[in-house]
Tab-separated table of C-alpha atoms in Angstrom:
chain	number	residue	atom	x	y	z
A	15	MET	CA	-16.921	9.321	19.397
A	16	PRO	CA	-13.595	10.947	20.410
A	17	ILE	CA	-13.467	14.738	20.357
A	18	PHE	CA	-10.395	16.559	19.102
A	19	VAL	CA	-9.809	20.247	19.737
A	20	VAL	CA	-8.099	22.049	16.863
A	21	PHE	CA	-6.421	25.459	16.878
A	22	ASN	CA	-4.543	27.365	14.200
A	23	VAL	CA	-1.385	28.960	15.591
A	24	TYR	CA	1.084	31.258	13.827
A	25	LEU	CA	3.946	32.172	16.130
A	26	HIS	CA	7.504	32.343	14.833
A	27	ASP	CA	9.245	32.416	18.228
A	28	GLN	CA	9.750	28.991	19.793
A	29	PRO	CA	9.519	29.987	23.505
A	30	ASP	CA	6.331	32.002	22.837
A	31	PHE	CA	4.956	29.139	20.758
A	32	GLU	CA	5.539	26.581	23.527
A	33	ARG	CA	3.984	28.824	26.176
A	34	TYR	CA	0.945	29.216	23.942
A	35	LEU	CA	0.661	25.461	23.445
A	36	LEU	CA	0.738	24.871	27.192
A	37	ARG	CA	-2.056	27.393	27.620
A	38	LEU	CA	-4.085	25.645	24.918
A	39	GLN	CA	-3.515	22.312	26.663
A	40	ASN	CA	-4.988	23.851	29.780
A	41	LEU	CA	-8.020	25.123	27.870
A	42	THR	CA	-8.721	21.826	26.120
A	43	GLY	CA	-8.660	19.799	29.339
A	44	GLU	CA	-8.794	16.058	28.654
A	45	HIS	CA	-9.512	16.405	24.935
A	46	PRO	CA	-6.631	15.717	22.501
A	47	LEU	CA	-5.152	18.911	21.076
A	48	ILE	CA	-4.206	19.179	17.399
A	49	LEU	CA	-2.815	22.105	15.439
A	50	GLY	CA	-4.823	22.671	12.284
A	51	GLU	CA	-2.485	25.186	10.646
A	52	PHE	CA	1.104	26.193	11.186
A	53	GLY	CA	3.730	27.415	8.789
A	54	MET	CA	5.905	30.171	7.378
A	55	ASP	CA	5.468	31.911	4.051
A	56	THR	CA	8.591	31.725	1.851
A	57	ILE	CA	7.677	34.878	-0.033
A	58	ARG	CA	8.294	37.013	3.066
A	59	HIS	CA	10.831	34.647	4.640
A	60	SER	CA	13.679	32.572	3.289
A	61	GLN	CA	13.595	28.832	2.778
A	62	GLU	CA	16.270	28.538	5.472
A	63	GLU	CA	14.012	30.318	7.979
A	64	GLN	CA	11.069	28.083	7.068
A	65	ALA	CA	13.154	24.921	7.402
A	66	GLU	CA	14.513	25.959	10.790
A	67	MET	CA	11.086	26.885	12.133
A	68	LEU	CA	9.306	23.738	10.951
A	69	GLY	CA	12.105	21.711	12.512
A	70	TRP	CA	11.652	23.173	15.980
A	71	HIS	CA	7.896	23.173	15.471
A	72	ILE	CA	7.840	19.373	15.414
A	73	ASP	CA	10.120	19.220	18.471
A	74	SER	CA	7.854	21.620	20.373
A	75	VAL	CA	4.687	19.730	19.454
A	76	VAL	CA	6.200	16.543	20.880
A	77	LYS	CA	7.624	18.330	23.913
A	78	CYS	CA	4.266	19.904	24.791
A	79	GLY	CA	2.351	16.649	24.387
A	80	LEU	CA	0.031	17.473	21.503
A	81	ALA	CA	-1.905	14.737	19.721
A	82	GLY	CA	-0.812	15.971	16.301
A	83	THR	CA	-0.070	18.845	13.971
A	84	THR	CA	-0.773	19.830	10.371
A	85	LEU	CA	1.700	21.290	7.899
A	86	PHE	CA	1.104	22.762	4.459
A	87	THR	CA	2.614	20.218	2.067
A	88	TRP	CA	1.747	21.736	-1.305
A	89	THR	CA	1.696	25.339	-2.442
A	90	ASP	CA	-1.561	24.712	-4.308
A	91	GLU	CA	-3.589	26.870	-6.614
A	92	TRP	CA	-6.085	28.821	-4.537
A	93	PHE	CA	-8.945	30.864	-5.919
A	94	THR	CA	-11.176	33.379	-4.177
A	95	GLY	CA	-14.007	35.073	-6.071
A	96	GLY	CA	-12.688	33.618	-9.297
A	97	ASN	CA	-9.256	35.174	-8.789
A	98	GLU	CA	-6.126	33.111	-8.237
A	99	ILE	CA	-4.262	33.919	-5.031
A	100	THR	CA	-0.547	33.939	-5.728
A	101	ASP	CA	0.680	35.935	-2.724
A	102	TRP	CA	1.315	32.933	-0.494
A	103	ALA	CA	3.845	30.104	-0.337
A	104	PHE	CA	3.370	28.130	2.872
A	105	GLY	CA	4.008	24.711	1.368
A	106	ILE	CA	7.140	22.618	1.739
A	107	VAL	CA	7.341	22.363	-2.060
A	108	THR	CA	7.121	25.090	-4.675
A	109	ARG	CA	4.253	25.527	-7.118
A	110	GLU	CA	6.387	23.548	-9.551
A	111	ARG	CA	6.405	20.701	-6.991
A	112	LYS	CA	10.095	21.028	-6.276
A	113	PRO	CA	11.058	20.331	-2.640
A	114	LYS	CA	12.032	23.306	-0.506
A	115	LYS	CA	14.663	23.007	2.217
A	116	ALA	CA	11.873	22.492	4.750
A	117	PHE	CA	10.861	19.326	2.894
A	118	HIS	CA	14.197	17.698	3.682
A	119	THR	CA	14.112	18.925	7.292
A	120	ILE	CA	10.729	17.315	7.856
A	121	GLU	CA	11.805	14.185	6.001
A	122	GLU	CA	14.726	13.904	8.400
A	123	LYS	CA	12.478	14.443	11.411
A	124	LEU	CA	9.679	12.071	10.445
A	125	GLY	CA	10.966	9.746	7.748
A	126	ARG	CA	13.664	7.795	9.558
A	127	SER	CA	12.909	4.325	10.857
A	128	ASP	CA	14.870	5.156	14.018
A	129	SER	CA	12.983	8.403	14.637
A	130	ALA	CA	12.766	9.305	18.329
A	131	LEU	CA	9.214	10.604	17.940
A	132	PRO	CA	7.024	10.734	19.907
A	133	HIS	CA	9.771	10.567	22.556
A	134	ARG	CA	12.220	13.398	22.303
A	135	PRO	CA	15.780	12.375	23.179
A	136	LEU	CA	16.780	12.789	26.801
A	137	PRO	CA	20.086	14.657	27.324
A	138	ARG	CA	20.571	12.304	30.229
A	139	ALA	CA	18.403	9.891	32.192
A	140	PRO	CA	19.179	10.093	35.925
A	141	PHE	CA	18.143	7.226	38.165
A	142	VAL	CA	14.767	8.145	39.706
A	143	SER	CA	13.174	7.104	42.975
A	144	VAL	CA	9.382	7.128	42.644
A	145	ILE	CA	7.948	7.469	46.133
A	146	VAL	CA	4.341	6.616	47.002
A	147	CYS	CA	3.056	7.484	50.473
A	148	SER	CA	-0.168	5.877	51.573
A	149	TYR	CA	-2.407	5.686	54.622
A	150	ASN	CA	-5.320	3.257	54.247
A	151	GLY	CA	-5.242	3.715	50.474
A	152	GLY	CA	-5.686	0.057	49.656
A	153	HIS	CA	-8.729	0.522	47.422
A	154	THR	CA	-6.646	2.316	44.765
A	155	LEU	CA	-3.121	1.179	45.637
A	156	ALA	CA	-2.970	-1.844	43.327
A	157	ALA	CA	-3.880	0.229	40.275
A	158	CYS	CA	-1.287	2.817	41.278
A	159	LEU	CA	1.559	0.324	41.688
A	160	ASP	CA	0.582	-1.504	38.523
A	161	SER	CA	0.801	1.737	36.529
A	162	LEU	CA	4.209	2.521	38.027
A	163	SER	CA	5.510	-0.900	36.972
A	164	LYS	CA	4.887	-0.004	33.318
A	165	LEU	CA	6.676	3.340	33.064
A	166	ASN	CA	8.619	4.036	29.900
A	167	TYR	CA	11.866	5.122	31.543
A	168	PRO	CA	15.326	3.498	31.596
A	169	GLU	CA	16.147	3.292	35.309
A	170	TYR	CA	13.938	3.876	38.315
A	171	GLU	CA	12.807	2.332	41.571
A	172	VAL	CA	9.430	2.451	43.322
A	173	ILE	CA	9.240	2.951	47.087
A	174	LEU	CA	5.982	2.550	48.983
A	175	VAL	CA	5.855	4.149	52.416
A	176	ASP	CA	2.974	2.733	54.449
A	177	ASP	CA	2.154	5.350	57.077
A	178	GLY	CA	0.631	2.976	59.618
A	179	SER	CA	-2.276	1.719	57.507
A	180	THR	CA	-4.868	-0.543	59.109
A	181	ASP	CA	-6.346	-1.832	55.837
A	182	ASP	CA	-4.905	-4.349	53.341
A	183	THR	CA	-2.040	-2.103	52.168
A	184	ALA	CA	0.657	-4.582	53.269
A	185	TYR	CA	-1.060	-7.457	51.465
A	186	ILE	CA	-1.358	-5.428	48.255
A	187	ALA	CA	2.284	-4.344	48.469
A	188	ALA	CA	3.330	-7.995	48.693
A	189	GLN	CA	1.808	-8.558	45.259
A	190	PHE	CA	4.433	-6.221	43.796
A	191	PRO	CA	7.812	-7.682	44.817
A	192	GLN	CA	9.684	-5.100	42.713
A	193	VAL	CA	8.360	-2.333	45.006
A	194	ARG	CA	10.409	-1.479	48.104
A	195	TYR	CA	7.909	-1.557	50.972
A	196	ILE	CA	8.518	0.491	54.123
A	197	HIS	CA	6.117	0.396	57.068
A	198	GLN	CA	6.116	3.020	59.789
A	199	SER	CA	3.747	4.088	62.532
A	200	ASN	CA	1.238	6.743	61.581
A	201	ASN	CA	3.160	10.035	61.625
A	202	GLY	CA	1.537	11.911	58.753
A	203	LEU	CA	2.269	12.591	55.110
A	204	SER	CA	5.279	14.875	55.589
A	205	HIS	CA	7.039	12.325	57.777
A	206	ALA	CA	6.230	9.556	55.284
A	207	ARG	CA	7.690	11.592	52.422
A	208	ASN	CA	10.871	12.211	54.390
A	209	THR	CA	11.094	8.498	55.168
A	210	GLY	CA	10.872	7.728	51.471
A	211	ALA	CA	13.484	10.358	50.650
A	212	ALA	CA	15.910	8.959	53.221
A	213	ALA	CA	15.578	5.481	51.732
A	214	ALA	CA	15.802	6.621	48.114
A	215	LYS	CA	18.743	5.649	45.932
A	216	GLY	CA	17.842	7.939	43.042
A	217	GLU	CA	19.348	11.220	41.965
A	218	VAL	CA	15.795	12.499	41.483
A	219	LEU	CA	12.777	11.997	43.735
A	220	ALA	CA	9.363	11.737	42.083
A	221	TYR	CA	6.404	11.774	44.447
A	222	THR	CA	2.922	10.571	43.613
A	223	ASP	CA	-0.049	9.380	45.658
A	224	SER	CA	-1.639	5.984	46.087
A	225	ASP	CA	-4.865	7.166	44.429
A	226	CYS	CA	-3.019	8.233	41.247
A	227	MET	CA	-2.430	6.152	38.137
A	228	ALA	CA	0.630	7.377	36.261
A	229	ASP	CA	0.636	7.623	32.495
A	230	VAL	CA	3.219	5.318	30.931
A	231	ASP	CA	5.241	8.330	29.727
A	232	TRP	CA	4.846	10.350	32.956
A	233	LEU	CA	8.431	9.923	34.108
A	234	TYR	CA	9.972	10.221	30.644
A	235	TYR	CA	8.427	13.616	29.926
A	236	MET	CA	8.854	14.885	33.450
A	237	ILE	CA	12.567	14.102	33.466
A	238	GLY	CA	12.834	15.512	29.971
A	239	THR	CA	11.628	18.836	31.337
A	240	LEU	CA	13.803	18.617	34.453
A	241	VAL	CA	17.051	18.088	32.552
A	242	SER	CA	16.211	20.619	29.832
A	243	GLY	CA	17.277	23.555	32.002
A	244	ASP	CA	18.809	24.570	35.308
A	245	TYR	CA	15.862	23.332	37.355
A	246	ALA	CA	15.782	21.902	40.880
A	247	GLY	CA	12.187	20.717	40.532
A	248	VAL	CA	9.339	20.463	38.066
A	249	GLY	CA	5.641	19.928	38.532
A	250	GLY	CA	2.319	20.050	36.799
A	251	PRO	CA	-1.415	19.430	36.949
A	252	ASN	CA	-3.248	16.215	37.720
A	253	ILE	CA	-5.816	15.095	35.166
A	254	THR	CA	-9.070	14.274	36.911
A	255	PRO	CA	-11.811	11.949	35.602
A	256	PRO	CA	-15.416	13.138	35.187
A	257	ALA	CA	-16.886	13.899	38.614
A	258	LYS	CA	-19.544	11.537	39.976
A	259	ASP	CA	-20.569	13.665	42.953
A	260	TRP	CA	-20.158	17.199	44.312
A	261	ILE	CA	-17.046	16.323	46.309
A	262	GLN	CA	-15.195	15.059	43.232
A	263	ALA	CA	-16.426	18.100	41.298
A	264	CYS	CA	-14.904	20.410	43.918
A	265	VAL	CA	-11.601	18.549	43.824
A	266	ALA	CA	-11.518	18.676	40.022
A	267	ALA	CA	-12.283	22.383	40.004
A	268	ALA	CA	-9.582	23.108	42.568
A	269	GLN	CA	-6.982	21.204	40.547
A	270	ALA	CA	-8.018	22.977	37.348
A	271	VAL	CA	-7.407	26.364	38.960
A	272	GLN	CA	-4.073	25.140	40.258
A	273	ALA	CA	-3.053	23.914	36.826
A	274	MET	CA	-3.989	27.183	35.131
A	275	PHE	CA	-2.036	29.201	37.700
A	276	CYS	CA	1.094	27.121	37.133
A	277	LEU	CA	0.857	27.365	33.360
A	278	LEU	CA	0.314	31.103	33.395
A	279	THR	CA	3.187	31.855	35.741
A	280	GLN	CA	5.629	29.048	34.843
A	281	SER	CA	7.533	29.902	37.980
A	282	PRO	CA	8.837	27.157	40.284
A	283	SER	CA	8.062	29.345	43.284
A	284	THR	CA	4.351	29.113	42.499
A	285	PHE	CA	4.132	25.342	42.088
A	286	PRO	CA	1.880	23.882	44.791
A	287	ALA	CA	3.476	21.890	47.578
A	288	VAL	CA	7.015	22.130	46.310
A	289	THR	CA	9.411	20.608	48.850
A	290	TRP	CA	13.170	21.045	48.806
A	291	LEU	CA	14.885	17.953	50.184
A	292	PHE	CA	18.409	17.991	51.569
A	293	ILE	CA	19.817	14.505	51.950
A	294	GLY	CA	23.364	13.920	53.120
A	295	GLY	CA	24.282	17.572	52.710
A	296	ARG	CA	23.154	17.830	49.077
A	297	LEU	CA	19.965	18.911	47.399
A	298	LYS	CA	17.881	16.175	45.891
A	299	ALA	CA	15.533	17.401	43.191
A	300	TRP	CA	11.863	16.954	43.898
A	301	ALA	CA	9.567	16.234	40.969
A	302	ALA	CA	5.787	16.350	41.000
A	303	SER	CA	3.358	14.326	38.939
A	304	ILE	CA	2.732	15.176	35.273
A	305	PRO	CA	0.541	13.804	33.896
A	306	ASN	CA	-1.290	11.763	36.531
A	307	THR	CA	-4.798	10.421	36.442
A	308	THR	CA	-6.606	10.318	39.763
A	309	LYS	CA	-8.960	7.393	40.157
A	310	PRO	CA	-12.356	8.259	41.671
A	311	GLY	CA	-12.308	7.228	45.245
């Protein structure tokens, strides 16, 4: 049976609200996160304020990757101790069932057949080079490349840099003709990443590992964050599967701490392993993996 984690959140400031959602995502781990209550009372606030807030609320829920949200639709009769409570008006219609301005805002957001949800519009979609560096990672490589072939993103390429593998990496790469395969002698991960960067055609470089399976929307949401502000790079946590032994448990715990640190600080200078790449005299943005799923290996 799937488990959903539900929180009630009442924050009227969008940046604070989004930071809180990211923190809740960290706390809930792999469980889907749903908001059980959210709204604005139109006794203490205007209908215009309610409509504006519920509009950005839906955008923020999508942006932060929640599984769902709940809004008060009706301003219903509510009794406590036999007494009717009339000092509240969170619904998107009045007690007389007349639509408030928020009703039409939500109808516009959710009711159109061409609605962009759950994919928020991208201001622009730069061509991305997804670079995978691998050394003897054949046992998970096929699943990695298969996941990268199914990304929901307009334009991207996949580059596999084989850092002198002695296993079946070359054979597996041949099964994916759309992947650009580069073989080099074993020089280490940093050298392999630079090799991939030098060969990349994209405006943005997105690195992931051969033991990671990318979510279908990984690139879409990552680029959405990158182009939403004046950022040179974005990053985030890996999502690890349940540990089967103490080694995997240690890795999962280390990544969880890393993820929490990034979410609490939200500072690019604290993102782990951030690399600034200068190619041809210009800075190429580096983008980490969010969300990735690491296959037990």
